[in-house]
PDB file of N, CA and C in Angstrom:
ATOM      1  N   UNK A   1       0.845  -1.171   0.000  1.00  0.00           N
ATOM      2  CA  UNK A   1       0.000   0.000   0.000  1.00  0.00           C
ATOM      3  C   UNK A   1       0.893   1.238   0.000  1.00  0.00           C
ATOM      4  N   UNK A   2       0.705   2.022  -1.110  1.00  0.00           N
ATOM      5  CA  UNK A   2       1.460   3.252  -1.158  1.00  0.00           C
ATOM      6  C   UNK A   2       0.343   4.411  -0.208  1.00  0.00           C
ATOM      7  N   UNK A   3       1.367   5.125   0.059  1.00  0.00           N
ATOM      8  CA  UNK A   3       0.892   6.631   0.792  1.00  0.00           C
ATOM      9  C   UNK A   3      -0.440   7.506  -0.064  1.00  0.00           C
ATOM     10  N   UNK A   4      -0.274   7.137  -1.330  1.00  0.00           N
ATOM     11  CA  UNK A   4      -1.183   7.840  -1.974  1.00  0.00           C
ATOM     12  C   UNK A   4      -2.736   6.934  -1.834  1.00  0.00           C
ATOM     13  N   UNK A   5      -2.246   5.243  -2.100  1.00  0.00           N
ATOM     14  CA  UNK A   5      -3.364   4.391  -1.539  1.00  0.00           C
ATOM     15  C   UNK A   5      -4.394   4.977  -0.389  1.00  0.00           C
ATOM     16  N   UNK A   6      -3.380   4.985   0.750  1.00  0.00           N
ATOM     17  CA  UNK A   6      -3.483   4.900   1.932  1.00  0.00           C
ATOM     18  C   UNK A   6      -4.986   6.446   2.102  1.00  0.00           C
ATOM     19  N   UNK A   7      -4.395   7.414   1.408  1.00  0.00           N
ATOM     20  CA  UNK A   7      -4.759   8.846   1.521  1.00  0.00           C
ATOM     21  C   UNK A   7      -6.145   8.922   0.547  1.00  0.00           C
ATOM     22  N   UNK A   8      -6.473   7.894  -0.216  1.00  0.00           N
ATOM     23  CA  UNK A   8      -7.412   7.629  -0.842  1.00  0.00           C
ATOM     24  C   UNK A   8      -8.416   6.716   0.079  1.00  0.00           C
ATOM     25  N   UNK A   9      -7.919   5.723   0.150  1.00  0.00           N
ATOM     26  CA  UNK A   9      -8.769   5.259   1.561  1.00  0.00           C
ATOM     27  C   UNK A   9      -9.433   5.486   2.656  1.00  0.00           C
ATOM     28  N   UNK A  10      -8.608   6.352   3.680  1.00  0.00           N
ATOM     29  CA  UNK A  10      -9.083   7.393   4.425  1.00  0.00           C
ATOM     30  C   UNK A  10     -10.179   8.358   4.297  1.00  0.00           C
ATOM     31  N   UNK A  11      -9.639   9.241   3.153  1.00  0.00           N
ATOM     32  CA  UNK A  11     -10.706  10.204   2.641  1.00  0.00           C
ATOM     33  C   UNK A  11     -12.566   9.300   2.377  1.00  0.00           C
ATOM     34  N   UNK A  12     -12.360   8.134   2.113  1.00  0.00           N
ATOM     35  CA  UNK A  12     -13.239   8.156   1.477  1.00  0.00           C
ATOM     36  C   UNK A  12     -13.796   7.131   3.061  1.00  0.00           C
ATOM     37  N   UNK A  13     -13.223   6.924   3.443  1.00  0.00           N
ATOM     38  CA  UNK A  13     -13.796   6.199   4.947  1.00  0.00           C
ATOM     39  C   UNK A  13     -14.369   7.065   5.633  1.00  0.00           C
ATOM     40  N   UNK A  14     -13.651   8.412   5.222  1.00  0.00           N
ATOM     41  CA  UNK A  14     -14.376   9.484   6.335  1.00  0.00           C
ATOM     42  C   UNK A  14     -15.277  10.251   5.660  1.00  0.00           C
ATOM     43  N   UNK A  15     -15.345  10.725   4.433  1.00  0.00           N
ATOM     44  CA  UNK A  15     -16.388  11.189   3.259  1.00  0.00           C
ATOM     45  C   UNK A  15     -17.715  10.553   3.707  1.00  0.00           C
ATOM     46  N   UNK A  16     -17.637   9.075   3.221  1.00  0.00           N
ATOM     47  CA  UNK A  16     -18.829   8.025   3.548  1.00  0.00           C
ATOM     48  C   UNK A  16     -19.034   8.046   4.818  1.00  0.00           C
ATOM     49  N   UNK A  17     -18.357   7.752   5.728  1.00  0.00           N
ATOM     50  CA  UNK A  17     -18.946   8.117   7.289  1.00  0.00           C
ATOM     51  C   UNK A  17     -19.405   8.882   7.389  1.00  0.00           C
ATOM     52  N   UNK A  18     -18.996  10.188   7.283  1.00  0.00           N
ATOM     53  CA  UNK A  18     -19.567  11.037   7.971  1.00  0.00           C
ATOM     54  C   UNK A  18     -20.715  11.738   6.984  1.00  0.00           C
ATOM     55  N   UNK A  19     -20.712  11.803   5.862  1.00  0.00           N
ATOM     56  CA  UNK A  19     -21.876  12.031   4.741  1.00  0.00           C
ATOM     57  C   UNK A  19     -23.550  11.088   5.687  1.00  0.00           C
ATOM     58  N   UNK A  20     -23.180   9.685   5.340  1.00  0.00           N
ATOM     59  CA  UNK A  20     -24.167   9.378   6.157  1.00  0.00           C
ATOM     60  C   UNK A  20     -24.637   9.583   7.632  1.00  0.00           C
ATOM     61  N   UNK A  21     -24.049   9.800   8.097  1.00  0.00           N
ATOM     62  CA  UNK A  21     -23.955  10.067  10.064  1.00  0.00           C
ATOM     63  C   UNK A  21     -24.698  11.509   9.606  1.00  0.00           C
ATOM     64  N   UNK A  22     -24.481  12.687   8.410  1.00  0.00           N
ATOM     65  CA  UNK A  22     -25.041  13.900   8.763  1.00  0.00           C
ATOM     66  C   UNK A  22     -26.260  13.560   7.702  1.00  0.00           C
ATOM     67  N   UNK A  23     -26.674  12.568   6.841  1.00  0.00           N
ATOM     68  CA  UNK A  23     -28.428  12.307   6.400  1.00  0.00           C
ATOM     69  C   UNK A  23     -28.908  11.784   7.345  1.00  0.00           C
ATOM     70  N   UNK A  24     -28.461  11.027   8.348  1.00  0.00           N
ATOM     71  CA  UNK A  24     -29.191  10.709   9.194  1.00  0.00           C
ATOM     72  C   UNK A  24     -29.541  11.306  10.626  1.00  0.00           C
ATOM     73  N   UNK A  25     -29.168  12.142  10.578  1.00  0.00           N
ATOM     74  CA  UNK A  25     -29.283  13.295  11.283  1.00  0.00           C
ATOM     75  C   UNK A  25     -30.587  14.795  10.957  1.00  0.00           C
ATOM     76  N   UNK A  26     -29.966  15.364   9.446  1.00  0.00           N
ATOM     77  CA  UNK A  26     -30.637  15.817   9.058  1.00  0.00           C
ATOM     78  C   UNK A  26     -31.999  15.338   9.152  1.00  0.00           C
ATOM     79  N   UNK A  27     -32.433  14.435   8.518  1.00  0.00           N
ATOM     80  CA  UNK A  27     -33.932  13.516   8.215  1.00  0.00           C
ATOM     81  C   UNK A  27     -34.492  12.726   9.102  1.00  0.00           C
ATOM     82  N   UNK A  28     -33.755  12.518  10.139  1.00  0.00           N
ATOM     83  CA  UNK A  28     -34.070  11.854  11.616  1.00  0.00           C
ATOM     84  C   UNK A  28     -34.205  10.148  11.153  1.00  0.00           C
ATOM     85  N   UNK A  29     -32.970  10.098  10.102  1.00  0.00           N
ATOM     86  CA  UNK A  29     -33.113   8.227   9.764  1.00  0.00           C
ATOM     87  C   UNK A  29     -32.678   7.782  10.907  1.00  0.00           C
ATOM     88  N   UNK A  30     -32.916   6.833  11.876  1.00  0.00           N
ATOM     89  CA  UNK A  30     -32.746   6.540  13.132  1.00  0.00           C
ATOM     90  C   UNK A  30     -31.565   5.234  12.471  1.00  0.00           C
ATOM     91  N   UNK A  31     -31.650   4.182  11.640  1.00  0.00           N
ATOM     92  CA  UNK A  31     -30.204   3.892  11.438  1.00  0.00           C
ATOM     93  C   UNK A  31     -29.293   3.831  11.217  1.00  0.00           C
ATOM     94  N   UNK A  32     -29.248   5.644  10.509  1.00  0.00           N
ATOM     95  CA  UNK A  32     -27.965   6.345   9.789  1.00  0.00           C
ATOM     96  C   UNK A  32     -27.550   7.121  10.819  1.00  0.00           C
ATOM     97  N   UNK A  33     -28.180   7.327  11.906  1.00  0.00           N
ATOM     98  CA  UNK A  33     -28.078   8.443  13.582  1.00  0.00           C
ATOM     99  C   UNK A  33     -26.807   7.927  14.094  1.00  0.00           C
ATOM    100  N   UNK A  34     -26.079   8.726  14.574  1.00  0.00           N
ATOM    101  CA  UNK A  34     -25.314   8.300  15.783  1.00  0.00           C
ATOM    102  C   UNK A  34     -25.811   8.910  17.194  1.00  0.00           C
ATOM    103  N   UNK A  35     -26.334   7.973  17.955  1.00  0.00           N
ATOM    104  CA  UNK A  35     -26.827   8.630  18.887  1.00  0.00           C
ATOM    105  C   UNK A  35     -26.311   8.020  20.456  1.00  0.00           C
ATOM    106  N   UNK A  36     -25.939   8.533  21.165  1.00  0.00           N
ATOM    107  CA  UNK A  36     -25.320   7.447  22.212  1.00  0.00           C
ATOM    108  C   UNK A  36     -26.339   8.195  23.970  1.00  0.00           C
ATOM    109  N   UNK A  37     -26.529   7.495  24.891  1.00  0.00           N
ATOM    110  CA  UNK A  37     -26.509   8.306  25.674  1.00  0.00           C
ATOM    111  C   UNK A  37     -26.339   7.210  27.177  1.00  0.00           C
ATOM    112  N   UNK A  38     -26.004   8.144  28.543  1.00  0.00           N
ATOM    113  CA  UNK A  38     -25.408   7.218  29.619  1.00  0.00           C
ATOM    114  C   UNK A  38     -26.254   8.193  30.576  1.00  0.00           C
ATOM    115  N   UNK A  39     -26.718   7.608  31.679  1.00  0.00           N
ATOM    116  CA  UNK A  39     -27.527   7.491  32.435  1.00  0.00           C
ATOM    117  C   UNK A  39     -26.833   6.632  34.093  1.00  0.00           C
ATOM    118  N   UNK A  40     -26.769   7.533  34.730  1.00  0.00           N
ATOM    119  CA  UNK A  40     -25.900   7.261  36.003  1.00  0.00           C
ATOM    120  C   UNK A  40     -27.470   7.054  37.253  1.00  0.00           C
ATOM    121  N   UNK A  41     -27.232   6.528  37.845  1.00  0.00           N
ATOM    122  CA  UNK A  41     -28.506   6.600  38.555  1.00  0.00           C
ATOM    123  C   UNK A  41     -27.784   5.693  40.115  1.00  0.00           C
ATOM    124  N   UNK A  42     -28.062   6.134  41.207  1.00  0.00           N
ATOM    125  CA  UNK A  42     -27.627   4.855  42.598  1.00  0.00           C
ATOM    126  C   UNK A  42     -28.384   3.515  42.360  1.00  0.00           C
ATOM    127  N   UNK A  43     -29.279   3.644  41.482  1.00  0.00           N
ATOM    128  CA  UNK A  43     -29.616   2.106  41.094  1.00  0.00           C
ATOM    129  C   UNK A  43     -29.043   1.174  40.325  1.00  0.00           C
ATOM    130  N   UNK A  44     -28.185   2.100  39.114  1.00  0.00           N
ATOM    131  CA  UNK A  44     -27.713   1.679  38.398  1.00  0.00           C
ATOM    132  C   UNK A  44     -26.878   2.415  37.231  1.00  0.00           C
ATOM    133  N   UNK A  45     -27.013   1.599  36.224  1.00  0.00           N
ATOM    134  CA  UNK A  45     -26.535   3.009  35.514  1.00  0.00           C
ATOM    135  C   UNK A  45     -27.866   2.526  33.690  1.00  0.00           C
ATOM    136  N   UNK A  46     -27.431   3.584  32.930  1.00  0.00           N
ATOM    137  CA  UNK A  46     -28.130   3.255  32.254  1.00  0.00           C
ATOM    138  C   UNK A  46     -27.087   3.504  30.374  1.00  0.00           C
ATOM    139  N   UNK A  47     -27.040   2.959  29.471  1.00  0.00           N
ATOM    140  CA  UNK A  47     -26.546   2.793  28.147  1.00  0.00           C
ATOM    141  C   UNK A  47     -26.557   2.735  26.945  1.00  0.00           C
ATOM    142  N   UNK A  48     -26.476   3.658  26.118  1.00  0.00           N
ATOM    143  CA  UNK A  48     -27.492   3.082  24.549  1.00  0.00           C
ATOM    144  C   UNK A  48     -26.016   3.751  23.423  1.00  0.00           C
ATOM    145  N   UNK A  49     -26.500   2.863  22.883  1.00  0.00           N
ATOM    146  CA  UNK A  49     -25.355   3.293  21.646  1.00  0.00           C
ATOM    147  C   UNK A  49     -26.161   4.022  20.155  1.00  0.00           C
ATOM    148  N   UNK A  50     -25.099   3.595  18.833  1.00  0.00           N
ATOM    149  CA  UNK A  50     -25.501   4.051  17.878  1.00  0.00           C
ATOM    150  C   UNK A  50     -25.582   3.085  16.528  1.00  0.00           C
ATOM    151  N   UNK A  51     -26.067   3.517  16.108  1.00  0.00           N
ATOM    152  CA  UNK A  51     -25.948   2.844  14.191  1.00  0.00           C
ATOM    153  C   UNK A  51     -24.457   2.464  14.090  1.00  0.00           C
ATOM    154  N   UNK A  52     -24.134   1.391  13.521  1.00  0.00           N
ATOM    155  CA  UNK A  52     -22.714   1.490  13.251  1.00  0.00           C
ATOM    156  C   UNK A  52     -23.120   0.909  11.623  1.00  0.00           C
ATOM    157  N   UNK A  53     -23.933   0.824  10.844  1.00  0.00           N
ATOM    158  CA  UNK A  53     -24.228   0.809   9.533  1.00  0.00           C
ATOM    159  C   UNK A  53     -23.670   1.432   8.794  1.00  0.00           C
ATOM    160  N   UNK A  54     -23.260   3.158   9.204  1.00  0.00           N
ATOM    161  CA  UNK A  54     -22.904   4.323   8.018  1.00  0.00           C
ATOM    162  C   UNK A  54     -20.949   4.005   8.263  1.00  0.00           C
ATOM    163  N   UNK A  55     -20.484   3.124   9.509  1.00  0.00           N
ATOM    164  CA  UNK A  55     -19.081   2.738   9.569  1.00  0.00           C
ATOM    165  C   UNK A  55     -18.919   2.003   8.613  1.00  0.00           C
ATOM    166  N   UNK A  56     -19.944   0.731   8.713  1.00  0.00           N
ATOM    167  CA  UNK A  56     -20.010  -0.421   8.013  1.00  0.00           C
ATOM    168  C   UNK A  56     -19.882  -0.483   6.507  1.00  0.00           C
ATOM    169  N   UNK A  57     -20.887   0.578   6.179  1.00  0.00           N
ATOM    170  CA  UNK A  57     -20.720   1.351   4.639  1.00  0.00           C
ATOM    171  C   UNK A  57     -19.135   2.285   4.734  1.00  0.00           C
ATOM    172  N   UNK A  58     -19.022   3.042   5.421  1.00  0.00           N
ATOM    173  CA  UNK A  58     -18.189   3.831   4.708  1.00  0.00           C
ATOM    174  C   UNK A  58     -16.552   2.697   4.980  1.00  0.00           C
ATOM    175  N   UNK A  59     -16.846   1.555   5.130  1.00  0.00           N
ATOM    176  CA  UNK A  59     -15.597   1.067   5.181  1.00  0.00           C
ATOM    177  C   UNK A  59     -15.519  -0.351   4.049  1.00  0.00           C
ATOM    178  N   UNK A  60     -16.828  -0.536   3.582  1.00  0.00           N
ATOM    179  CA  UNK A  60     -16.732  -1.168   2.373  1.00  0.00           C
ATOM    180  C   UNK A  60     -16.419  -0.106   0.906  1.00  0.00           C
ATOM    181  N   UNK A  61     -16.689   0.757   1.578  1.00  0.00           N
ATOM    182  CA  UNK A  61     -16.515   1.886   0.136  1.00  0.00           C
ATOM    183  C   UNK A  61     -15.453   2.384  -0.032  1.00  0.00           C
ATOM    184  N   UNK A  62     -14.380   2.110   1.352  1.00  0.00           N
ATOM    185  CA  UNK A  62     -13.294   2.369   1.398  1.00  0.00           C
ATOM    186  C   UNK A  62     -12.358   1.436   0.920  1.00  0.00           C
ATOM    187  N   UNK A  63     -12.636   0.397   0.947  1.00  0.00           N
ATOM    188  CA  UNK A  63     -11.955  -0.386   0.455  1.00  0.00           C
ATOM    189  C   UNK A  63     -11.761  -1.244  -0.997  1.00  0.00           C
ATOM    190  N   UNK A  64     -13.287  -0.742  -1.476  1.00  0.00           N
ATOM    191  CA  UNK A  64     -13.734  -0.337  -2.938  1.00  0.00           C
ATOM    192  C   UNK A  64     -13.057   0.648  -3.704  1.00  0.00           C
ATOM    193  N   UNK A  65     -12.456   1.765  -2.721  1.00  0.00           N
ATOM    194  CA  UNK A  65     -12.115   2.781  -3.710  1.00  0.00           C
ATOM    195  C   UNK A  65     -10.042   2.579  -3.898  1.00  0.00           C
ATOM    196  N   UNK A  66     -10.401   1.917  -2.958  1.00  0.00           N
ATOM    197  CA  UNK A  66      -8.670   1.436  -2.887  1.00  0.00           C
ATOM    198  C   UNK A  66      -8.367   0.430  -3.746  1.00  0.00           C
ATOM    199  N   UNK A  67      -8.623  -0.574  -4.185  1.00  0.00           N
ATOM    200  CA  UNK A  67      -8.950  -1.982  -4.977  1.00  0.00           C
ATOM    201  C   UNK A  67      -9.262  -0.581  -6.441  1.00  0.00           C
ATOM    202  N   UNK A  68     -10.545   0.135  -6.913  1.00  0.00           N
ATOM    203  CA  UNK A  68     -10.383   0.626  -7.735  1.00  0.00           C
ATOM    204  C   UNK A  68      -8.753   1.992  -7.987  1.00  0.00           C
ATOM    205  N   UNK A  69      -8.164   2.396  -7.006  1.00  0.00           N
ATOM    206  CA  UNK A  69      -7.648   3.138  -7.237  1.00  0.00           C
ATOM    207  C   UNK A  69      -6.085   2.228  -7.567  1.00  0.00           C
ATOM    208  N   UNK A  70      -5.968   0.929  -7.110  1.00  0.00           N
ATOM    209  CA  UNK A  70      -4.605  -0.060  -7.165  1.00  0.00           C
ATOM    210  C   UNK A  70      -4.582  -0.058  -8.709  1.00  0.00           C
ATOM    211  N   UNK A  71      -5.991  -0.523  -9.184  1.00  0.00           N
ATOM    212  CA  UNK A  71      -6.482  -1.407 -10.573  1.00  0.00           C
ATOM    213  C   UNK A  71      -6.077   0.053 -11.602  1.00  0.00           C
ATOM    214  N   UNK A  72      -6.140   1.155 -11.470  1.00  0.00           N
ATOM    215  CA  UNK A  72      -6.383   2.277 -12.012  1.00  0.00           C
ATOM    216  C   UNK A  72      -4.369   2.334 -12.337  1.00  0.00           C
ATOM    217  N   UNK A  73      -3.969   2.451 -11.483  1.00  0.00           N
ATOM    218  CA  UNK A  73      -2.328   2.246 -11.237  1.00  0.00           C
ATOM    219  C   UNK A  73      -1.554   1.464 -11.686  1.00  0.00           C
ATOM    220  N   UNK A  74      -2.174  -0.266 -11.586  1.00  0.00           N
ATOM    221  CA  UNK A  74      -1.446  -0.545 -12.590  1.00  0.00           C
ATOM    222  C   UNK A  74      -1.604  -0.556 -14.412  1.00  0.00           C
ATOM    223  N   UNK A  75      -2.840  -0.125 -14.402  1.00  0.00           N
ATOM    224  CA  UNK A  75      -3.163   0.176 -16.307  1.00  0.00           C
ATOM    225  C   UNK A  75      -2.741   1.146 -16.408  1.00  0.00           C
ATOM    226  N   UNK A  76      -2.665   2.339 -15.711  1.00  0.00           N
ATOM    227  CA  UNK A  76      -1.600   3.273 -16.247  1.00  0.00           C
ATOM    228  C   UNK A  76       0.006   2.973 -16.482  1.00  0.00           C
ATOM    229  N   UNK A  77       0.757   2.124 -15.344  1.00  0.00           N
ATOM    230  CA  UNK A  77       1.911   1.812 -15.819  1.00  0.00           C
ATOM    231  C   UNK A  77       2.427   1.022 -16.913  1.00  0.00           C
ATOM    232  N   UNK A  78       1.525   0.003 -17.005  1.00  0.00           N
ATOM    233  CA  UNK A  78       1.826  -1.089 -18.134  1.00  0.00           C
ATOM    234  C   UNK A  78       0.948  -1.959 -18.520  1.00  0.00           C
TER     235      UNK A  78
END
């Protein structure tokens, strides 16, 4: 994996993350939301997490765009 790979990957892990994390926000999609919240109580405590779907996506797309950006690299060289 070259540096330029690497910088293509990223971008687009965090593009796709966070693109979806803010439609689902905007539009109130409850499995594109990141929503977390904690709840302390002497009884107990209390816990809720978030969507991890728009990770899930933005890390197949990341790795889509890397595989297309390798394939792109070597037809340009030879």
């Amino acid at each position: 994996m070259t540096f330029k790979s690497l910088i293509v990957t990223l971008v687009t892990l965090i593009l796709t993350t966070g693109t979806l994390y803010l439609i689902g926000h905007s539009f109130s999609i409850r499995w594109l939301m990141f929503h977390y919240e904690f709840t302390s109580d002497s009884d107990g405590f209390f816990i809720s997490g978030g969507s991890m779907l728009p990770l899930i996506l933005g890390l197949i797309a990341s790795f889509l765009a890397e595989k297309i950006y390798v394939l792109r690299q070597h037809h340009r060289q030879g």
